Amino acid sequence: MFRLVAIGGALKGASWPVGDDAVTIGRSAGCDVKLSEPVVSRHHCILVRRGDGIVLNDLGALNPALVNGVPCRNATLGPGDELALGKDLFMVVHAPDAPVVHAPTEFAAEAPSVGVSELVASGTDDAEISETGRPRTVEDLAEIYDGAQQFGRAETFAALVETLVERTRARFNPVAWWIARVEADEVVLVAESGGRAQPREALETAARTRRATLYPTVERRGGEDVYITTMVTPVVLGGMTVAVIAVQTDSSRTVYVDDDLRVLILLGKSVAPFIHSVETVERLRRDNERLRAHVGARTNLVGVSRAMARLRGQAARAAECELPVLILGETGTGKELVARYIHEHSARQDAPLIIVNCAAIPRELFEGELFGHEKGAFTGAHETSEGLLQLADGGSLFLDEVGELCPEHQARLLRAIESGSFRRIGAEQETRVDIRVIAATNRDLLSAIRAGGFRRDLYHRLNAFEIAIAPLRERPSDIPVLAEHFFEEGRERARRPLLGISPAAMAYLKGRAWPGNVRELRNVILRAIAVARGQYIELDDVQVLDGADGGLDAPQSLAEIERVHITRILQHCGGNVREAASVLGIGRSTLYKKIQDFGIRLDAE
């Protein structure tokens, strides 16, 4: 006698003898095997024993049954063959002594779901394994064991993902698969294949609930129903979801059942600890490389404009001499970066560069910070303190925002620079130092001298070699280069799998005035890396909500913002309307109309 055993779906565990009496399958109450799937016809098919097999005959059903994953209306089945109708999967076994198990009276309303901490044994018993010759449990355990050994040999996260993909393909033979990382409750895709739509909701649900789920669906293709099954499992480590694995197949290849879902869960369990280990090793390797690079690193002045080329030349010449340097430029232009460049390319590169923010140190503490103090010089001076001047001995002292010094501190600083010596607070003797002074300010020091706010002699002492940095708005060709530089820098630090900056976002960056200069651009890019949800930084990720002109206090109308933006794009494109329309993403006729409506003069661009 043959027996039809339900191995997946709502009837799982039920069985029906197939002997001299035929077995009918369908949605009708009069069928021997009653199914509830709408894709199943009322009288779908019939099974009849003939000789050493079972004959399947279609009863005029709209959708064919699947025999071993292949659509069939008439076929001969033997032991081990699988029959699928909708979400229900059956297997033919030769088991004359098997007890009769009656079908359940209720059907599962939802896709089967298994928690990763609730893994239970397969429903296949020893008798069935013996009869079918399919020791799936032994094979799968061997597969998981081999996979764990390969995972242990992976040295990087990329190699681990590649190994996981190989094991997934070998075991499940999917038509599509997805592997995603879970970072700060966000599901980020790291690998995929098959070109099918990403099951985003299923991935996010698995990550959130930490439950693996089997999703069977039916899709109409070319007048035929195609049965599609998708399995999703979270990869859980220490009670937290660190990744999600999803595989998908259809009836042309196979049909996934509950046992397959359990194997996918085990695969996720076996790879979980290796994700943590390879990421730890990679992080240590990156830190080591970063430290090595920092030891021998040289500050780079990024930019392709003529202004940047001139700046690099001036900084290189300043590095070759020992003269004091005064760096002028607006806030955010990179004055400290230029100071570092000069120091790192000078003969003092092996000595320290001490940075003093003259505007950040309170006036009453400035003298102690700069010159230091002796033990007992004042209440609370329990130890002798070396000042910043002494710490810079042999190297360079960078006085940032030097224009903010009060006249009294300017006088003491001038004396120390001229004599090369100073006296700590409470000291009786002078301390000599060998330092090179690099100063920077965003103030107009000549105006401050005329107003009596800055000493003329100190100005001339500091200004032996003057370097002026052009604001970013005067060198727009540097914007895309800087944006790409900050993107690469930020992506590596944030470990985000981003591919680049979209053309629309880059056009916006190039068209903005950047009142905060390079510092503002860098902050915008780093923020965009943090908030981007796709593979590219998009326009919405980089837009700055401070008015199109950047830093306007008064609110503007939408029309005024649009007028200013169009004017900037036209300026950037040299008045070329066709190019400007392409950047703006509108037609030329539309742009011409806006130019006329806003009264923009093309000859003035």
Coordinates of C-alpha atoms in Angstrom, one line a residue:
M1 CA 0.0 0.0 0.0
F2 CA 1.1 3.6 -0.7
R3 CA 0.4 6.5 1.5
L4 CA 0.1 10.2 0.8
V5 CA 1.7 12.1 3.7
A6 CA 1.4 15.9 4.2
I7 CA 4.9 17.2 4.9
G8 CA 4.2 21.0 4.6
G9 CA 1.3 23.4 4.9
A10 CA -1.9 23.4 6.9
L11 CA -2.3 19.6 6.8
K12 CA 1.2 18.8 7.8
G13 CA 1.3 15.5 9.7
A14 CA -1.8 14.1 8.1
S15 CA -1.8 11.0 5.8
W16 CA -4.1 9.1 3.5
P17 CA -3.9 5.5 2.2
V18 CA -3.8 5.1 -1.6
G19 CA -4.9 1.6 -2.4
D20 CA -7.6 0.1 -4.4
D21 CA -9.8 3.1 -3.7
A22 CA -9.0 6.4 -5.4
V23 CA -8.1 9.5 -3.4
T24 CA -9.6 12.8 -4.6
I25 CA -8.1 16.2 -3.8
G26 CA -9.8 19.6 -4.0
R27 CA -11.7 22.3 -2.1
S28 CA -15.0 20.5 -2.2
A29 CA -16.3 19.1 1.0
G30 CA -16.7 15.7 -0.7
C31 CA -13.0 15.3 -1.5
D32 CA -10.9 12.9 0.5
V33 CA -8.2 15.5 0.9
K34 CA -9.9 18.8 1.4
L35 CA -7.7 21.9 0.8
S36 CA -8.5 25.6 1.4
E37 CA -6.2 27.4 -1.0
P38 CA -8.1 29.5 -3.6
V39 CA -5.6 28.3 -6.3
V40 CA -6.9 24.8 -5.8
S41 CA -10.0 23.9 -7.8
R42 CA -13.1 22.3 -6.1
H43 CA -12.3 19.0 -7.7
H44 CA -8.6 19.4 -8.6
C45 CA -7.1 15.9 -9.1
I46 CA -7.4 12.2 -8.3
L47 CA -4.8 9.6 -7.2
V48 CA -5.2 5.9 -8.2
R49 CA -2.8 3.0 -7.5
R50 CA -1.6 1.2 -10.5
G51 CA 1.1 -1.5 -10.2
D52 CA 4.2 -0.2 -8.5
G53 CA 3.1 3.4 -8.5
I54 CA 0.3 6.0 -8.2
V55 CA -1.2 7.7 -11.2
L56 CA -2.1 11.4 -10.9
N57 CA -5.0 12.5 -13.1
D58 CA -6.1 16.1 -13.5
L59 CA -9.9 16.7 -13.1
G60 CA -10.0 19.9 -15.2
A61 CA -8.3 22.2 -12.6
L62 CA -7.5 25.7 -13.6
N63 CA -3.9 25.4 -12.2
P64 CA -1.7 22.3 -12.5
A65 CA -0.3 20.5 -9.6
L66 CA 3.5 20.4 -9.0
V67 CA 5.2 17.0 -9.1
N68 CA 8.8 17.4 -7.7
G69 CA 8.5 21.1 -8.5
V70 CA 7.4 20.7 -12.1
P71 CA 3.8 21.6 -13.2
C72 CA 2.0 18.4 -14.2
R73 CA -1.6 17.5 -15.0
N74 CA -1.0 13.7 -15.4
A75 CA 1.9 11.8 -14.0
T76 CA 3.0 8.6 -12.3
L77 CA 4.3 9.0 -8.8
G78 CA 6.5 6.7 -6.8
P79 CA 7.9 6.6 -3.2
G80 CA 9.8 9.8 -2.4
D81 CA 8.0 11.9 -5.0
E82 CA 6.5 15.2 -3.8
L83 CA 3.1 16.7 -4.8
A84 CA 2.4 20.4 -4.2
L85 CA -0.9 22.2 -4.5
G86 CA -0.9 25.8 -3.3
K87 CA 0.8 26.0 0.1
D88 CA 0.3 22.3 0.8
L89 CA 3.0 19.8 0.1
F90 CA 2.6 16.0 0.1
M91 CA 5.0 13.0 -0.3
V92 CA 4.3 9.5 -1.6
V93 CA 5.6 6.8 0.7
H94 CA 5.4 3.0 0.7
A95 CA 4.4 2.2 4.3
P96 CA 1.9 -0.6 4.6
D97 CA 2.1 -0.6 8.4
A98 CA 1.9 3.1 9.0
P99 CA -1.0 4.2 11.2
V100 CA -3.8 6.3 9.8
V101 CA -3.6 9.9 10.8
H102 CA -6.7 12.0 10.2
A103 CA -6.4 15.5 8.7
P104 CA -7.0 18.5 11.0
T105 CA -10.3 20.3 10.8
E106 CA -8.8 23.8 10.8
F107 CA -6.3 25.4 8.4
A108 CA -3.4 27.7 9.2
A109 CA -4.3 31.2 8.4
E110 CA -0.8 32.7 8.3
A111 CA 2.6 31.8 6.9
P112 CA 4.5 29.4 9.2
S113 CA 6.9 31.2 11.5
V114 CA 9.6 29.8 13.8
G115 CA 11.5 31.7 16.4
V116 CA 15.3 31.2 16.2
S117 CA 15.3 30.1 19.9
E118 CA 12.3 27.8 19.4
L119 CA 13.9 25.4 16.8
V120 CA 12.1 22.0 17.0
A121 CA 12.9 18.6 15.4
S122 CA 11.8 17.7 11.9
G123 CA 8.5 15.9 11.6
T124 CA 10.1 13.1 9.5
D125 CA 10.2 9.8 11.5
D126 CA 12.7 6.9 11.2
A127 CA 10.2 4.7 9.3
E128 CA 9.7 7.4 6.6
I129 CA 13.5 7.9 6.3
S130 CA 13.9 4.2 5.9
E131 CA 11.3 3.9 3.3
T132 CA 12.1 7.0 1.3
G133 CA 15.8 6.8 1.4
R134 CA 16.1 10.5 2.1
P135 CA 18.1 11.0 5.4
R136 CA 17.7 14.8 5.1
T137 CA 18.6 15.4 8.7
V138 CA 22.0 13.7 8.4
E139 CA 22.7 15.5 5.1
D140 CA 21.7 18.9 6.5
L141 CA 23.8 18.5 9.7
A142 CA 26.8 17.6 7.5
E143 CA 26.1 20.7 5.4
I144 CA 25.9 22.9 8.5
Y145 CA 29.1 21.4 9.9
D146 CA 31.0 22.0 6.6
G147 CA 29.6 25.5 6.5
A148 CA 30.8 26.3 10.0
Q149 CA 34.3 25.1 9.1
Q150 CA 34.3 27.4 6.1
F151 CA 33.0 30.3 8.1
G152 CA 35.9 29.9 10.5
R153 CA 38.4 30.3 7.7
A154 CA 37.0 33.7 6.6
E155 CA 39.2 36.6 7.5
T156 CA 37.0 39.5 6.3
F157 CA 33.3 40.2 6.3
A158 CA 33.3 40.1 2.5
A159 CA 34.8 36.7 2.6
L160 CA 32.3 35.5 5.2
V161 CA 29.4 36.8 3.0
E162 CA 30.8 35.0 0.0
T163 CA 31.0 31.7 1.9
L164 CA 27.5 32.2 3.2
V165 CA 26.3 32.7 -0.4
E166 CA 28.0 29.5 -1.5
R167 CA 26.4 27.5 1.2
T168 CA 23.0 29.0 0.6
R169 CA 23.2 28.3 -3.2
A170 CA 24.4 24.7 -2.6
R171 CA 21.6 23.8 -0.1
F172 CA 18.6 25.8 -1.3
N173 CA 19.2 26.3 -5.1
P174 CA 17.4 29.7 -5.0
V175 CA 16.4 31.8 -7.9
A176 CA 17.1 34.9 -5.8
W177 CA 18.7 35.6 -2.4
W178 CA 19.4 38.6 -0.2
I179 CA 21.8 39.1 2.7
A180 CA 21.4 42.3 4.9
R181 CA 23.1 43.7 7.9
V182 CA 21.2 45.2 10.8
E183 CA 22.8 48.5 12.0
A184 CA 21.0 50.6 14.6
D185 CA 17.7 48.9 13.8
E186 CA 18.2 49.7 10.1
V187 CA 18.2 46.8 7.6
V188 CA 21.1 47.5 5.1
L189 CA 21.4 45.2 2.1
V190 CA 25.0 44.0 1.6
A191 CA 24.6 41.3 -1.1
E192 CA 21.8 40.1 -3.5
S193 CA 21.4 38.0 -6.6
G194 CA 18.6 37.1 -9.0
G195 CA 17.4 40.6 -10.0
R196 CA 14.0 40.2 -8.2
A197 CA 12.3 42.8 -6.0
Q198 CA 13.7 42.9 -2.5
P199 CA 11.3 41.5 0.2
R200 CA 11.9 44.6 2.3
E201 CA 8.9 44.0 4.6
A202 CA 9.9 40.4 5.3
L203 CA 13.5 41.4 6.0
E204 CA 12.5 44.1 8.4
T205 CA 9.9 41.9 10.1
A206 CA 12.5 39.1 10.7
A207 CA 15.0 41.7 12.1
R208 CA 12.4 43.1 14.4
T209 CA 10.7 40.0 15.7
R210 CA 13.7 37.6 15.5
R211 CA 11.5 35.0 13.9
A212 CA 12.1 33.0 10.7
T213 CA 9.2 32.8 8.3
L214 CA 8.2 30.9 5.2
Y215 CA 6.1 32.9 2.7
P216 CA 4.4 30.9 0.0
T217 CA 2.7 32.9 -2.8
V218 CA 1.2 32.4 -6.3
E219 CA 2.1 34.6 -9.2
R220 CA 0.4 34.6 -12.6
R221 CA 2.9 34.4 -15.5
G222 CA 2.0 33.8 -19.1
G223 CA -1.4 32.5 -18.3
E224 CA 0.0 30.0 -15.8
D225 CA 0.2 30.1 -12.0
V226 CA 3.8 30.0 -10.7
Y227 CA 4.3 29.0 -7.0
I228 CA 6.8 31.2 -5.3
T229 CA 8.2 30.5 -1.8
T230 CA 10.4 32.9 0.2
M231 CA 12.2 32.0 3.4
V232 CA 13.6 34.7 5.7
T233 CA 15.6 34.1 8.9
P234 CA 17.3 36.5 11.3
V235 CA 20.9 36.0 12.3
V236 CA 20.9 36.6 16.1
L237 CA 23.9 37.0 18.3
G238 CA 23.6 37.8 22.0
G239 CA 19.9 38.4 21.8
M240 CA 20.3 41.0 19.0
T241 CA 19.7 40.7 15.3
V242 CA 22.9 41.3 13.4
A243 CA 21.9 40.2 9.9
V244 CA 19.0 38.7 7.9
I245 CA 19.1 36.0 5.2
A246 CA 16.4 35.5 2.6
V247 CA 16.1 33.0 -0.2
Q248 CA 13.4 32.6 -2.9
T249 CA 12.5 30.0 -5.4
D250 CA 9.6 29.1 -7.7
S251 CA 7.9 26.0 -9.0
S252 CA 10.3 25.8 -12.0
R253 CA 13.0 24.8 -9.6
T254 CA 11.7 23.5 -6.3
V255 CA 9.3 24.3 -3.4
Y256 CA 10.5 25.2 0.1
V257 CA 8.9 23.5 3.1
D258 CA 9.1 23.8 6.8
D259 CA 12.2 21.6 7.0
D260 CA 14.0 23.9 4.7
L261 CA 13.2 26.8 6.9
R262 CA 14.7 25.0 9.9
V263 CA 17.9 24.4 8.0
L264 CA 18.0 28.1 7.0
I265 CA 17.7 28.9 10.8
L266 CA 20.6 26.6 11.6
L267 CA 22.7 28.2 8.9
G268 CA 22.0 31.6 10.4
K269 CA 22.9 30.3 13.9
S270 CA 26.2 28.9 12.6
V271 CA 27.3 32.1 10.9
A272 CA 26.3 34.5 13.7
P273 CA 29.4 34.2 15.9
F274 CA 31.8 34.5 12.9
I275 CA 30.2 37.8 11.9
H276 CA 31.2 39.2 15.3
S277 CA 34.7 37.8 15.1
V278 CA 35.6 38.9 11.6
E279 CA 34.2 42.4 12.3
T280 CA 36.3 42.6 15.4
V281 CA 39.4 41.6 13.5
E282 CA 38.6 44.0 10.7
R283 CA 38.1 46.9 13.1
L284 CA 41.5 46.1 14.8
R285 CA 43.2 45.9 11.4
R286 CA 41.7 49.3 10.3
D287 CA 42.7 50.9 13.6
N288 CA 46.2 49.5 13.2
E289 CA 46.4 50.8 9.6
R290 CA 45.0 54.1 10.7
L291 CA 47.6 54.5 13.4
R292 CA 50.4 53.5 11.1
A293 CA 49.1 55.9 8.5
H294 CA 48.8 58.7 11.1
V295 CA 52.5 58.3 12.1
G296 CA 53.7 58.9 8.6
A297 CA 50.7 60.8 7.2
R298 CA 51.0 64.1 5.5
T299 CA 48.1 66.6 5.5
N300 CA 46.7 67.1 2.0
L301 CA 45.3 70.3 0.7
V302 CA 42.4 69.1 -1.5
G303 CA 41.3 71.1 -4.5
V304 CA 41.8 71.6 -8.3
S305 CA 41.2 75.3 -8.6
R306 CA 43.9 77.9 -9.4
A307 CA 43.4 79.3 -6.0
M308 CA 44.2 76.0 -4.4
A309 CA 47.2 75.4 -6.6
R310 CA 48.5 78.9 -5.5
L311 CA 47.8 78.0 -1.9
R312 CA 49.7 74.8 -2.1
G313 CA 52.7 76.6 -3.6
Q314 CA 52.6 79.3 -0.9
A315 CA 52.4 76.7 1.9
A316 CA 55.3 74.7 0.4
R317 CA 57.5 77.8 0.3
A318 CA 56.5 78.7 3.9
A319 CA 57.5 75.2 5.0
E320 CA 61.0 75.6 3.6
C321 CA 61.7 78.7 5.7
E322 CA 61.6 79.5 9.4
L323 CA 59.7 82.8 9.2
P324 CA 56.5 83.3 11.2
V325 CA 53.4 82.8 9.1
L326 CA 50.1 84.6 9.2
I327 CA 47.1 82.7 7.6
L328 CA 44.1 84.8 6.7
G329 CA 40.7 83.5 5.7
E330 CA 37.0 83.3 6.6
T331 CA 35.7 80.9 9.2
G332 CA 35.8 77.3 7.9
T333 CA 38.2 77.8 5.1
G334 CA 40.8 75.4 6.6
K335 CA 43.4 77.7 8.2
E336 CA 44.4 75.0 10.7
L337 CA 44.8 72.5 7.9
V338 CA 47.2 74.9 6.2
A339 CA 49.1 75.3 9.4
R340 CA 49.4 71.5 9.8
Y341 CA 50.6 71.3 6.2
I342 CA 53.3 73.8 6.8
H343 CA 54.5 72.1 10.0
E344 CA 54.4 68.6 8.5
H345 CA 56.5 69.7 5.5
S346 CA 59.0 71.7 7.5
A347 CA 62.3 70.7 9.2
R348 CA 60.3 70.7 12.5
Q349 CA 58.0 67.9 11.4
D350 CA 59.3 65.4 14.0
A351 CA 58.7 67.9 16.8
P352 CA 55.2 68.7 18.2
L353 CA 52.6 71.1 16.7
I354 CA 50.9 72.8 19.6
I355 CA 47.5 74.4 18.8
V356 CA 46.2 77.3 20.8
N357 CA 42.7 78.6 20.2
C358 CA 43.1 82.1 21.5
A359 CA 39.3 82.7 21.5
A360 CA 38.5 79.6 23.5
I361 CA 40.7 80.1 26.5
P362 CA 39.2 82.5 29.1
R363 CA 41.1 85.7 29.5
E364 CA 42.0 85.1 33.2
L365 CA 43.4 81.6 32.4
F366 CA 45.3 82.5 29.2
E367 CA 48.6 83.5 30.8
G368 CA 48.7 80.3 32.9
E369 CA 47.8 78.1 29.8
L370 CA 50.4 79.7 27.6
F371 CA 53.3 80.2 30.0
G372 CA 52.6 77.7 32.8
H373 CA 53.1 78.2 36.5
E374 CA 55.3 77.1 39.4
K375 CA 54.2 74.9 42.2
G376 CA 52.6 77.1 44.9
A377 CA 52.4 80.2 42.6
F378 CA 48.7 80.6 43.6
T379 CA 46.0 78.7 45.5
G380 CA 45.4 75.4 43.8
A381 CA 48.8 75.3 42.1
H382 CA 49.9 72.0 43.6
E383 CA 52.3 71.0 40.9
T384 CA 54.5 72.9 38.4
S385 CA 52.8 73.2 35.0
E386 CA 54.6 73.5 31.7
G387 CA 52.8 76.0 29.5
L388 CA 51.9 75.5 25.9
L389 CA 55.0 77.5 24.8
Q390 CA 57.3 75.0 26.5
L391 CA 55.4 72.1 25.1
A392 CA 56.0 73.5 21.6
D393 CA 59.8 73.7 22.2
G394 CA 61.6 72.5 19.0
G395 CA 58.3 72.5 17.0
S396 CA 55.6 74.9 15.9
L397 CA 53.0 76.9 17.9
F398 CA 49.8 77.6 16.0
L399 CA 47.9 80.6 17.4
D400 CA 44.4 80.2 16.0
E401 CA 42.0 83.3 16.2
V402 CA 45.0 85.4 17.2
G403 CA 42.9 88.5 16.5
E404 CA 40.9 87.8 19.7
L405 CA 43.8 88.3 22.1
C406 CA 43.4 91.2 24.5
P407 CA 46.1 94.0 24.3
E408 CA 47.8 92.8 27.6
H409 CA 48.2 89.2 26.3
Q410 CA 49.4 90.5 23.0
A411 CA 52.2 92.4 24.7
R412 CA 53.4 89.3 26.6
L413 CA 53.2 87.1 23.6
L414 CA 55.2 89.6 21.5
R415 CA 58.0 89.6 24.1
A416 CA 58.1 85.8 24.2
I417 CA 58.3 85.6 20.4
E418 CA 61.0 88.2 20.0
S419 CA 63.2 87.0 22.9
G420 CA 62.5 83.3 22.6
S421 CA 62.1 83.2 26.4
F422 CA 59.3 83.7 29.0
R423 CA 58.8 83.4 32.7
R424 CA 56.2 81.0 34.2
I425 CA 53.8 82.5 36.8
G426 CA 55.7 82.4 40.1
A427 CA 59.1 81.6 38.5
E428 CA 62.2 83.6 39.2
Q429 CA 64.1 82.7 36.0
E430 CA 63.4 82.8 32.3
T431 CA 62.7 79.6 30.3
R432 CA 64.1 79.6 26.8
V433 CA 62.3 77.9 23.9
D434 CA 62.9 77.4 20.2
I435 CA 59.5 77.7 18.5
R436 CA 58.1 78.7 15.1
V437 CA 54.9 80.7 15.3
I438 CA 52.1 80.2 12.8
A439 CA 49.1 82.4 13.4
A440 CA 45.6 82.6 11.9
T441 CA 42.6 84.9 12.0
N442 CA 39.4 85.7 10.2
R443 CA 39.5 89.3 11.3
D444 CA 40.8 92.3 9.4
L445 CA 43.9 93.0 11.5
L446 CA 44.7 96.2 9.8
S447 CA 41.3 97.6 10.6
A448 CA 41.8 96.4 14.2
I449 CA 45.1 98.2 14.4
R450 CA 43.5 101.4 13.2
A451 CA 40.8 101.0 15.8
G452 CA 43.4 100.3 18.6
G453 CA 42.4 96.7 19.1
F454 CA 45.5 95.0 17.8
R455 CA 49.2 95.9 18.3
R456 CA 51.0 97.0 15.1
D457 CA 54.3 95.5 16.2
L458 CA 52.8 92.1 16.9
Y459 CA 51.1 92.2 13.5
H460 CA 54.4 92.8 11.7
R461 CA 56.1 90.2 13.9
L462 CA 53.5 87.6 12.9
N463 CA 53.1 88.6 9.3
A464 CA 56.6 87.8 8.0
F465 CA 54.9 85.4 5.5
E466 CA 51.3 86.0 4.7
I467 CA 49.0 83.4 3.2
A468 CA 45.4 84.2 2.3
I469 CA 42.8 81.4 1.7
A470 CA 40.0 82.1 -0.8
P471 CA 36.5 81.3 0.4
L472 CA 34.8 78.3 -1.1
R473 CA 32.3 80.4 -3.1
E474 CA 35.3 81.9 -5.1
R475 CA 36.6 78.5 -6.1
P476 CA 33.5 76.4 -7.1
S477 CA 35.5 73.9 -9.1
D478 CA 36.8 72.6 -5.7
I479 CA 33.3 71.8 -4.4
P480 CA 32.8 68.4 -6.2
V481 CA 36.4 67.3 -5.4
L482 CA 36.0 68.2 -1.7
A483 CA 32.6 66.6 -1.6
E484 CA 34.0 63.3 -2.9
H485 CA 36.9 63.5 -0.5
F486 CA 34.6 64.0 2.5
F487 CA 32.3 61.3 1.2
E488 CA 35.1 58.7 1.1
E489 CA 36.4 59.8 4.5
G490 CA 32.9 59.7 6.1
R491 CA 31.8 56.4 4.4
E492 CA 34.9 54.6 5.8
R493 CA 34.4 56.0 9.3
A494 CA 30.6 55.3 9.3
R495 CA 31.0 51.9 7.6
R496 CA 28.0 52.6 5.3
P497 CA 27.8 50.7 2.0
L498 CA 27.1 53.8 0.0
L499 CA 28.2 54.1 -3.7
G500 CA 28.5 57.8 -4.2
I501 CA 26.7 61.2 -4.5
S502 CA 23.8 61.4 -7.0
P503 CA 24.0 64.0 -9.9
A504 CA 21.1 66.0 -8.4
A505 CA 22.8 66.2 -5.0
M506 CA 26.1 67.2 -6.6
A507 CA 24.4 69.9 -8.7
Y508 CA 22.9 71.3 -5.5
L509 CA 26.3 71.3 -3.7
K510 CA 28.0 73.0 -6.7
G511 CA 25.3 75.7 -6.8
R512 CA 25.4 76.6 -3.1
A513 CA 27.3 79.7 -1.8
W514 CA 28.6 77.8 1.4
P515 CA 28.8 80.7 3.9
G516 CA 30.5 78.3 6.3
N517 CA 33.0 77.3 3.6
V518 CA 34.8 73.9 3.6
R519 CA 33.8 73.1 7.2
E520 CA 30.1 73.5 6.4
L521 CA 30.5 71.4 3.2
R522 CA 32.2 68.6 5.2
N523 CA 29.4 68.7 7.9
V524 CA 26.7 68.5 5.2
I525 CA 28.4 65.4 3.6
L526 CA 28.9 63.6 6.9
R527 CA 25.3 64.3 7.9
A528 CA 24.1 63.0 4.5
I529 CA 26.1 59.8 5.0
A530 CA 24.3 59.3 8.3
V531 CA 20.8 59.9 7.0
A532 CA 21.0 58.4 3.5
R533 CA 18.7 55.4 3.0
G534 CA 19.6 54.3 -0.5
Q535 CA 22.9 53.4 -2.2
Y536 CA 23.5 57.0 -3.1
I537 CA 23.4 60.4 -1.3
E538 CA 20.3 62.1 -2.8
L539 CA 19.2 65.7 -3.0
D540 CA 17.1 65.5 0.1
D541 CA 20.1 64.3 2.1
V542 CA 22.2 67.3 1.4
Q543 CA 19.8 70.2 1.3
V544 CA 20.5 72.8 4.0
L545 CA 17.4 74.4 5.5
D546 CA 18.7 77.9 6.0
G547 CA 17.5 79.6 2.8
A548 CA 18.9 79.2 -0.7
D549 CA 21.5 81.9 0.0
G550 CA 22.8 80.2 3.1
G551 CA 22.5 82.0 6.4
L552 CA 19.7 84.4 5.6
D553 CA 18.0 85.5 8.8
A554 CA 14.7 86.6 7.2
P555 CA 12.3 83.9 5.8
Q556 CA 12.0 83.8 2.1
S557 CA 9.2 82.8 -0.2
L558 CA 9.4 79.7 -2.3
A559 CA 9.6 81.8 -5.5
E560 CA 12.6 83.8 -4.2
I561 CA 14.4 80.6 -3.2
E562 CA 13.7 79.2 -6.7
R563 CA 14.9 82.4 -8.4
V564 CA 18.2 82.5 -6.4
H565 CA 18.8 78.8 -7.1
I566 CA 18.2 79.1 -10.9
T567 CA 20.5 82.1 -11.0
R568 CA 23.3 80.2 -9.3
I569 CA 22.9 77.2 -11.7
L570 CA 23.0 79.5 -14.7
Q571 CA 26.1 81.1 -13.3
H572 CA 27.7 77.7 -12.8
C573 CA 26.8 76.7 -16.3
G574 CA 28.2 79.9 -17.8
G575 CA 24.8 81.0 -19.0
N576 CA 24.2 77.9 -21.0
V577 CA 20.4 77.4 -20.8
R578 CA 20.5 73.8 -22.1
E579 CA 23.1 72.7 -19.6
A580 CA 21.3 74.5 -16.8
A581 CA 18.0 72.9 -17.7
S582 CA 19.6 69.5 -17.6
V583 CA 21.1 70.2 -14.1
L584 CA 17.8 71.5 -12.8
G585 CA 15.9 68.5 -14.3
I586 CA 13.4 70.7 -16.3
G587 CA 12.8 71.4 -20.0
R588 CA 14.5 74.3 -21.7
S589 CA 11.1 76.0 -22.5
T590 CA 10.2 75.8 -18.8
L591 CA 13.5 77.3 -17.8
Y592 CA 13.2 80.1 -20.4
K593 CA 9.7 80.9 -18.9
K594 CA 11.1 81.0 -15.4
I595 CA 14.0 83.2 -16.5
Q596 CA 11.4 85.6 -18.0
D597 CA 9.1 85.4 -15.0
F598 CA 11.9 86.1 -12.5
G599 CA 13.6 88.7 -14.6
I600 CA 16.9 86.9 -14.7
R601 CA 19.4 88.6 -17.0
L602 CA 21.4 86.0 -19.0
D603 CA 23.9 88.6 -20.2
A604 CA 24.8 89.3 -16.6
E605 CA 25.7 85.6 -15.7

